[in-house]
Short mmCIF file of C-alpha atoms and ligand atoms in Angstrom, two decimals:
data_model
loop_
_atom_site.label_atom_id
_atom_site.label_comp_id
_atom_site.label_asym_id
_atom_site.label_seq_id
_atom_site.Cartn_x
_atom_site.Cartn_y
_atom_site.Cartn_z
CA GLN A 1 -97.28 -16.57 50.96
CA LEU A 2 -95.74 -14.04 53.33
CA GLU A 3 -92.34 -15.48 52.61
CA GLU A 4 -92.93 -15.00 48.93
CA ILE A 5 -93.85 -11.37 49.41
CA LEU A 6 -90.73 -10.73 51.50
CA ALA A 7 -88.57 -12.48 48.96
CA GLU A 8 -90.03 -10.34 46.20
CA VAL A 9 -89.32 -7.15 48.14
CA GLN A 10 -85.78 -8.30 48.88
CA LYS A 11 -85.14 -9.01 45.24
CA SER A 12 -86.84 -5.96 43.74
CA VAL A 13 -85.68 -3.08 45.93
CA GLY A 14 -82.08 -3.67 44.96
CA GLU A 15 -82.97 -2.93 41.36
CA ILE A 16 -84.86 0.28 42.08
CA HIS A 17 -82.90 3.54 41.62
CA LEU A 18 -85.51 6.24 41.16
CA ARG A 19 -88.20 7.57 43.43
CA PRO A 20 -91.24 6.99 41.09
CA ALA A 21 -90.24 3.37 40.54
CA PHE A 22 -89.88 2.94 44.26
CA GLU A 23 -93.29 4.47 44.95
CA SER A 24 -95.11 2.31 42.41
CA PHE A 25 -93.40 -0.84 43.61
CA LYS A 26 -94.27 0.02 47.18
CA ALA A 27 -97.91 0.40 46.12
CA THR A 28 -97.97 -3.16 44.80
CA ILE A 29 -96.96 -4.43 48.24
CA SER A 30 -98.29 -2.02 50.82
CA GLY A 31 -100.85 0.01 48.88
CA PRO A 32 -104.64 -0.40 49.42
CA LYS A 33 -104.62 -3.29 46.97
CA GLY A 34 -101.07 -4.39 47.71
CA LYS A 35 -100.07 -7.96 48.34
CA LEU A 36 -99.17 -7.39 51.97
CA THR A 37 -102.38 -5.46 52.57
CA GLU A 38 -104.38 -8.34 51.08
CA ALA A 39 -102.53 -10.85 53.22
CA MET A 40 -103.37 -8.83 56.31
CA LYS A 41 -107.01 -8.69 55.29
CA GLY A 42 -106.85 -12.51 55.02
CA MET A 43 -106.43 -12.61 58.83
CA ARG A 44 -110.21 -12.52 59.02
CA ASP A 45 -110.48 -16.01 57.61
CA VAL A 46 -107.77 -17.53 59.76
CA PRO A 47 -109.11 -19.92 62.37
CA LYS A 48 -109.04 -18.46 65.84
CA GLU A 49 -106.37 -20.80 67.28
CA ALA A 50 -103.96 -19.95 64.45
CA LYS A 51 -104.43 -16.17 64.75
CA PRO A 52 -101.64 -15.36 67.25
CA ALA A 53 -99.02 -17.27 65.30
CA ILE A 54 -100.06 -15.88 61.93
CA GLY A 55 -100.40 -12.39 63.36
CA LYS A 56 -96.86 -12.53 64.68
CA LEU A 57 -95.59 -13.71 61.33
CA ILE A 58 -97.37 -10.91 59.51
CA ASN A 59 -95.94 -8.31 61.86
CA GLU A 60 -92.42 -9.60 61.45
CA THR A 61 -92.75 -9.60 57.72
CA LYS A 62 -94.17 -6.10 57.73
CA GLN A 63 -91.26 -4.86 59.82
CA ALA A 64 -88.69 -6.48 57.59
CA ILE A 65 -90.33 -4.98 54.52
CA GLU A 66 -90.42 -1.52 56.05
CA GLU A 67 -86.72 -1.77 56.79
CA HIS A 68 -86.10 -2.50 53.15
CA TYR A 69 -88.17 0.52 52.19
CA GLU A 70 -86.15 2.78 54.47
CA ASN A 71 -82.81 1.59 53.18
CA THR A 72 -83.92 1.93 49.61
CA LEU A 73 -85.27 5.41 50.18
CA SER A 74 -82.11 6.69 51.82
CA ARG A 75 -80.04 5.18 49.00
CA ILE A 76 -82.26 7.02 46.49
CA GLU A 77 -81.97 10.29 48.44
CA GLN A 78 -78.21 10.07 48.47
CA ALA A 79 -78.17 9.53 44.74
CA GLU A 80 -80.45 12.52 44.26
CA MET A 81 -78.14 14.71 46.37
CA ALA A 82 -75.07 13.56 44.47
CA ALA A 83 -76.85 14.33 41.20
CA ARG A 84 -77.60 17.84 42.38
CA LEU A 85 -74.00 18.45 43.49
CA GLY A 86 -72.54 17.29 40.22
CA PRO A 87 -69.40 15.28 39.74
CA ALA A 88 -66.89 15.32 42.59
CA ILE A 89 -64.14 16.51 40.31
CA ASP A 90 -64.66 18.99 37.51
CA PRO A 91 -61.88 18.22 35.04
CA THR A 92 -62.70 21.36 33.04
CA LEU A 93 -61.60 23.73 35.83
CA PRO A 94 -58.22 25.39 35.42
CA ALA A 95 -55.50 23.96 37.62
CA PRO A 96 -54.98 25.89 40.88
CA ASP A 97 -52.23 28.52 40.85
CA ARG A 98 -49.48 26.97 42.85
CA ALA A 99 -47.48 30.19 43.26
CA PRO A 100 -47.45 30.87 47.00
CA GLY A 101 -48.34 34.38 48.18
CA GLY A 102 -45.77 36.54 49.88
CA LEU A 103 -45.69 39.42 52.32
CA HIS A 104 -45.59 42.91 50.88
CA PRO A 105 -42.08 44.36 51.18
CA LEU A 106 -43.39 47.12 53.46
CA THR A 107 -44.94 44.52 55.75
CA GLN A 108 -41.66 42.64 55.81
CA THR A 109 -39.70 45.75 56.71
CA ARG A 110 -42.22 46.83 59.33
CA ARG A 111 -42.08 43.39 60.97
CA ARG A 112 -38.32 43.36 60.87
CA VAL A 113 -38.10 46.78 62.54
CA VAL A 114 -40.69 45.85 65.17
CA ASP A 115 -38.80 42.62 65.93
CA ILE A 116 -35.53 44.43 66.45
CA PHE A 117 -37.07 46.78 69.00
CA ARG A 118 -39.14 44.11 70.73
CA LYS A 119 -35.99 42.15 71.40
CA ILE A 120 -34.67 45.05 73.43
CA GLY A 121 -37.81 45.53 75.45
CA PHE A 122 -40.02 47.88 73.46
CA THR A 123 -43.72 47.11 73.12
CA VAL A 124 -45.95 48.03 70.21
CA ALA A 125 -48.47 50.88 70.53
CA GLU A 126 -51.11 52.08 68.13
CA SER A 127 -53.50 55.00 67.88
CA PRO A 128 -56.01 56.44 65.39
CA GLU A 129 -55.12 57.69 61.94
CA LEU A 130 -57.72 60.40 62.35
CA GLU A 131 -56.69 62.81 65.09
CA THR A 132 -57.60 66.18 66.46
CA GLU A 133 -55.09 68.97 66.00
CA TRP A 134 -54.21 68.76 69.66
CA PHE A 135 -52.75 65.23 69.46
CA CYS A 136 -51.01 65.88 66.18
CA PHE A 137 -49.62 69.35 66.91
CA ASP A 138 -50.46 71.27 70.09
CA ALA A 139 -49.46 68.60 72.57
CA LEU A 140 -46.31 68.13 70.52
CA ASN A 141 -45.37 71.76 71.13
CA THR A 142 -46.10 72.74 67.54
CA PRO A 143 -47.38 76.31 67.50
CA ASP A 144 -50.46 77.47 65.61
CA ASP A 145 -48.45 79.22 62.93
CA HIS A 146 -46.10 76.31 62.27
CA PRO A 147 -45.90 75.49 58.55
CA ALA A 148 -46.78 71.83 59.21
CA ARG A 149 -50.24 72.97 60.34
CA ASP A 150 -50.88 74.75 57.10
CA ALA A 151 -53.65 73.41 54.90
CA GLN A 152 -50.99 73.23 52.20
CA ASP A 153 -49.29 70.37 54.02
CA THR A 154 -51.95 68.75 56.15
CA LEU A 155 -55.23 67.09 55.25
CA PHE A 156 -57.95 68.65 57.41
CA LEU A 157 -61.36 67.10 57.82
CA ASN A 158 -64.49 69.11 57.94
CA LYS A 159 -65.63 69.04 61.55
CA GLU A 160 -69.27 68.56 60.64
CA THR A 161 -68.63 65.48 58.58
CA ALA A 162 -65.87 63.90 60.60
CA VAL A 163 -67.27 60.75 62.15
CA THR A 164 -64.89 59.80 64.88
CA ASN A 165 -64.47 58.56 68.39
CA VAL A 166 -61.30 60.55 68.86
CA SER A 167 -61.45 62.20 72.24
CA ARG A 168 -60.26 65.77 72.31
CA HIS A 169 -57.88 67.29 74.77
CA GLY A 170 -57.35 70.91 73.77
CA ASP A 171 -58.30 73.89 75.94
CA ASP A 172 -61.12 74.74 73.59
CA PRO A 173 -62.13 71.55 71.79
CA SER A 174 -64.82 73.36 69.82
CA LYS A 175 -62.13 75.25 67.96
CA GLU A 176 -60.21 72.13 67.06
CA ALA A 177 -60.23 70.57 63.65
CA TYR A 178 -59.76 66.95 62.71
CA VAL A 179 -56.71 66.00 60.70
CA LEU A 180 -55.37 62.86 59.15
CA ARG A 181 -52.25 62.42 61.24
CA THR A 182 -49.18 63.78 59.52
CA HIS A 183 -46.82 61.69 61.62
CA THR A 184 -46.93 58.87 64.16
CA SER A 185 -45.71 61.26 66.86
CA SER A 186 -49.34 61.54 67.98
CA VAL A 187 -48.90 58.03 69.40
CA GLN A 188 -46.33 59.47 71.81
CA ILE A 189 -49.02 61.70 73.28
CA ARG A 190 -51.66 59.00 73.51
CA THR A 191 -49.23 56.59 75.14
CA MET A 192 -48.05 59.09 77.71
CA LEU A 193 -51.64 59.98 78.59
CA ALA A 194 -52.66 56.35 78.92
CA GLU A 195 -49.67 54.95 80.81
CA GLU A 196 -47.32 55.87 83.59
CA PRO A 197 -43.57 56.16 82.96
CA PRO A 198 -41.18 54.45 82.56
CA LEU A 199 -42.24 53.80 78.96
CA ARG A 200 -40.70 51.99 76.03
CA ILE A 201 -42.87 51.82 72.92
CA VAL A 202 -42.62 51.64 69.17
CA ALA A 203 -45.54 52.56 66.93
CA PRO A 204 -45.71 51.61 63.27
CA GLY A 205 -48.54 53.25 61.34
CA ARG A 206 -49.96 55.03 58.36
CA VAL A 207 -49.56 58.78 57.96
CA PHE A 208 -50.92 61.34 55.51
CA ARG A 209 -49.52 64.45 53.93
CA ARG A 210 -50.72 66.72 51.25
CA ASP A 211 -47.82 65.92 48.97
CA THR A 212 -47.75 65.69 45.23
CA VAL A 213 -46.87 62.12 44.35
CA ASP A 214 -43.47 61.59 42.75
CA ALA A 215 -40.57 59.14 43.05
CA THR A 216 -39.90 60.10 46.66
CA HIS A 217 -43.27 61.43 47.87
CA SER A 218 -46.60 59.83 48.54
CA ALA A 219 -49.67 61.42 50.12
CA ASN A 220 -50.02 58.31 52.24
CA PHE A 221 -47.03 56.47 53.62
CA HIS A 222 -45.88 54.67 56.75
CA GLN A 223 -43.84 55.72 59.71
CA PHE A 224 -42.29 54.08 62.68
CA GLU A 225 -42.20 55.99 65.96
CA GLY A 226 -40.20 55.22 69.06
CA LEU A 227 -40.57 56.67 72.54
CA TYR A 228 -38.52 55.99 75.63
CA ILE A 229 -39.25 57.70 78.97
CA ASP A 230 -37.25 57.00 82.11
CA ARG A 231 -35.02 58.76 84.62
CA ASN A 232 -31.86 60.51 83.39
CA VAL A 233 -32.18 59.68 79.73
CA SER A 234 -29.50 61.22 77.53
CA VAL A 235 -28.45 61.50 73.90
CA VAL A 236 -26.02 58.65 74.59
CA ASP A 237 -28.94 56.31 75.28
CA LEU A 238 -30.65 57.45 72.11
CA LYS A 239 -27.55 57.01 69.97
CA ALA A 240 -26.82 53.57 71.44
CA VAL A 241 -30.26 52.22 70.66
CA LEU A 242 -30.37 53.69 67.16
CA ASP A 243 -26.86 52.42 66.35
CA HIS A 244 -27.94 48.96 67.42
CA PHE A 245 -31.07 49.17 65.30
CA VAL A 246 -29.24 50.38 62.21
CA ARG A 247 -26.64 47.61 62.44
CA GLU A 248 -29.34 44.99 62.83
CA ILE A 249 -31.16 46.14 59.76
CA PHE A 250 -28.36 47.29 57.42
CA GLY A 251 -25.47 45.15 58.67
CA ASP A 252 -22.42 45.50 60.91
CA LYS A 253 -20.45 47.67 58.53
CA VAL A 254 -22.81 50.61 58.68
CA GLU A 255 -21.62 53.95 60.08
CA THR A 256 -23.97 56.46 61.66
CA ARG A 257 -23.96 60.13 62.49
CA LEU A 258 -26.33 62.48 64.26
CA ARG A 259 -26.75 65.83 62.56
CA PRO A 260 -28.32 68.76 64.47
CA SER A 261 -31.83 69.47 63.29
CA PHE A 262 -35.10 70.88 64.56
CA PHE A 263 -38.45 69.41 65.63
CA PRO A 264 -40.85 71.28 67.89
CA PHE A 265 -41.23 68.23 70.17
CA THR A 266 -37.56 67.36 70.74
CA GLU A 267 -34.70 69.42 72.12
CA PRO A 268 -32.01 68.88 71.09
CA SER A 269 -33.13 67.40 67.76
CA PHE A 270 -31.16 65.38 65.21
CA GLU A 271 -31.34 63.71 61.88
CA MET A 272 -29.64 60.36 61.82
CA ASP A 273 -27.59 59.56 58.71
CA ILE A 274 -26.12 56.23 57.72
CA ARG A 275 -23.37 55.20 55.34
CA SER A 276 -22.29 51.72 54.33
CA ALA A 277 -19.95 50.09 51.85
CA ASN A 278 -22.35 47.30 50.98
CA LEU A 279 -25.58 48.90 49.95
CA GLY A 280 -25.27 48.45 46.20
CA LYS A 281 -25.85 51.65 44.29
CA LEU A 282 -26.36 53.51 47.55
CA SER A 283 -22.94 52.51 48.91
CA ASN A 284 -20.59 54.98 50.55
CA LYS A 285 -22.85 57.96 50.68
CA TRP A 286 -24.48 59.51 53.70
CA MET A 287 -28.23 59.06 53.72
CA GLU A 288 -30.72 60.55 56.11
CA ILE A 289 -32.89 57.86 57.68
CA MET A 290 -34.75 59.37 60.60
CA GLY A 291 -35.52 62.26 62.89
CA CYS A 292 -34.93 61.99 66.61
CA GLY A 293 -34.08 63.85 69.78
CA ILE A 294 -34.62 64.31 73.47
CA VAL A 295 -38.30 64.77 74.34
CA ASP A 296 -38.95 68.48 74.89
CA PRO A 297 -40.07 69.23 78.48
CA GLU A 298 -43.00 71.15 77.01
CA VAL A 299 -44.35 67.87 75.61
CA LEU A 300 -44.06 66.16 78.99
CA LYS A 301 -45.86 69.13 80.52
CA ALA A 302 -48.72 68.80 78.03
CA VAL A 303 -49.38 65.23 79.16
CA GLY A 304 -48.81 65.86 82.86
CA ILE A 305 -45.48 64.09 83.28
CA ASP A 306 -43.04 65.75 85.68
CA SER A 307 -40.02 66.77 83.62
CA GLU A 308 -37.92 67.21 86.78
CA VAL A 309 -38.19 63.45 87.35
CA TRP A 310 -38.62 62.00 83.89
CA SER A 311 -36.84 62.49 80.61
CA GLY A 312 -36.78 60.59 77.36
CA TYR A 313 -35.97 60.30 73.72
CA ALA A 314 -38.10 59.86 70.63
CA PHE A 315 -37.42 58.94 67.04
CA GLY A 316 -39.42 58.62 63.87
CA MET A 317 -38.64 57.14 60.48
CA GLY A 318 -40.35 56.38 57.21
CA ILE A 319 -40.84 52.66 56.65
CA GLU A 320 -40.81 53.16 52.88
CA ARG A 321 -37.47 54.90 53.15
CA ILE A 322 -35.94 52.06 55.17
CA ALA A 323 -37.26 49.50 52.67
CA MET A 324 -35.98 51.53 49.72
CA ILE A 325 -32.48 51.63 51.20
CA GLN A 326 -32.60 47.93 52.16
CA HIS A 327 -33.54 46.83 48.66
CA GLY A 328 -32.19 49.64 46.49
CA ILE A 329 -35.67 50.66 45.33
CA ASP A 330 -35.59 54.00 43.53
CA ASP A 331 -39.27 54.89 43.30
CA ILE A 332 -41.71 54.93 46.22
CA ARG A 333 -44.64 54.39 43.85
CA HIS A 334 -43.59 50.77 43.29
CA PHE A 335 -44.91 49.97 46.77
CA TYR A 336 -48.46 50.93 45.92
CA GLN A 337 -48.98 49.68 42.38
CA ASN A 338 -49.32 45.97 43.13
CA ASP A 339 -47.28 45.06 40.10
CA LEU A 340 -46.46 41.37 40.49
CA ARG A 341 -43.16 41.80 38.68
CA PHE A 342 -42.13 44.03 41.58
CA LEU A 343 -43.82 42.16 44.43
CA LYS A 344 -42.52 38.75 43.38
CA GLN A 345 -38.97 39.87 44.02
CA PHE A 346 -39.79 39.95 47.72
CA ALA A 347 -41.83 36.76 48.02
N1 LIG B 1 -42.38 63.18 63.50
C1 LIG B 1 -41.17 63.50 62.82
C2 LIG B 1 -41.45 63.51 61.31
O1 LIG B 1 -42.47 63.12 60.89
C3 LIG B 1 -40.06 62.54 63.13
C4 LIG B 1 -39.62 62.57 64.56
C5 LIG B 1 -40.18 61.73 65.47
C6 LIG B 1 -38.63 63.43 64.99
C7 LIG B 1 -39.77 61.74 66.79
C8 LIG B 1 -38.22 63.48 66.28
C9 LIG B 1 -38.78 62.63 67.18
O2 LIG B 1 -40.65 63.89 60.51
#
């Protein structure tokens, strides 16, 4: 009789696929009136000598049946889960876009420029986009009445609302305002305060100016700063490094020239121009690509570096400008409009 019950369970569970069917079948075997339950009750009438043997048989059968229950239940649960998740493949979904992404042309240019300088021993430095006036101007020897500090050109932040962890360094910090940095030259100051010379850093970053947007101006663009501090640094060192850089990025044929200029934080100061025969539409004409010069001793003084011992050069360029010359792009606004027709040309 027990064998019959087991055989029935073996046969039936395989055909059960839903939970209610399973439960009602289980009741017919193991429920209060179930066949197995009845068989167990029958133990009462078994003669005493036969009890151990029969008892053992019943237990074994019960165990085997329970195992079948478990397997069936987990099979049902898996089916329920699969039903909830839906089909493994939804053939109605659109096919994935196989076009690979690409780096933004400004990212590409920035990386290229960083790589060129890293190869010759410069490391990368960064500092906040929100600065106090001291880091952006005073420490860079830029007097109070300098036009760059005018609210016409610089974006000032209301002191009360400026949420910042920028530490201040001016004589009277309470009088200082917060500005969105107008150039990456503030990184020069932060680096010189944080580290001992000799120093060799480049600093790519975002800068802000109160410019009206047109083909060559953007209120937010990117610069690339360089700073080198060592003993007996001269214009020759500056020119050598910049010539190397320019040839790496624009090719061997490029000519360079340094034109006298003025920046409050360098003395002497220069603009570097380049000219090349293979720059497409921009071929054969002199183009300004960056400002540079020998670090003014006043700047070293502001950060507590002895200008009798140390000297250095600095340079700064617009990353957009470099990219525009590299690719012959005639409007800076292309960089910010995320037009795929433009971006795909650089993928
Ligand atoms: N900070 C200058 C600018 O924004 C560029 C510069 C950097 C010039 C370093 C000299 C030295 O135009």
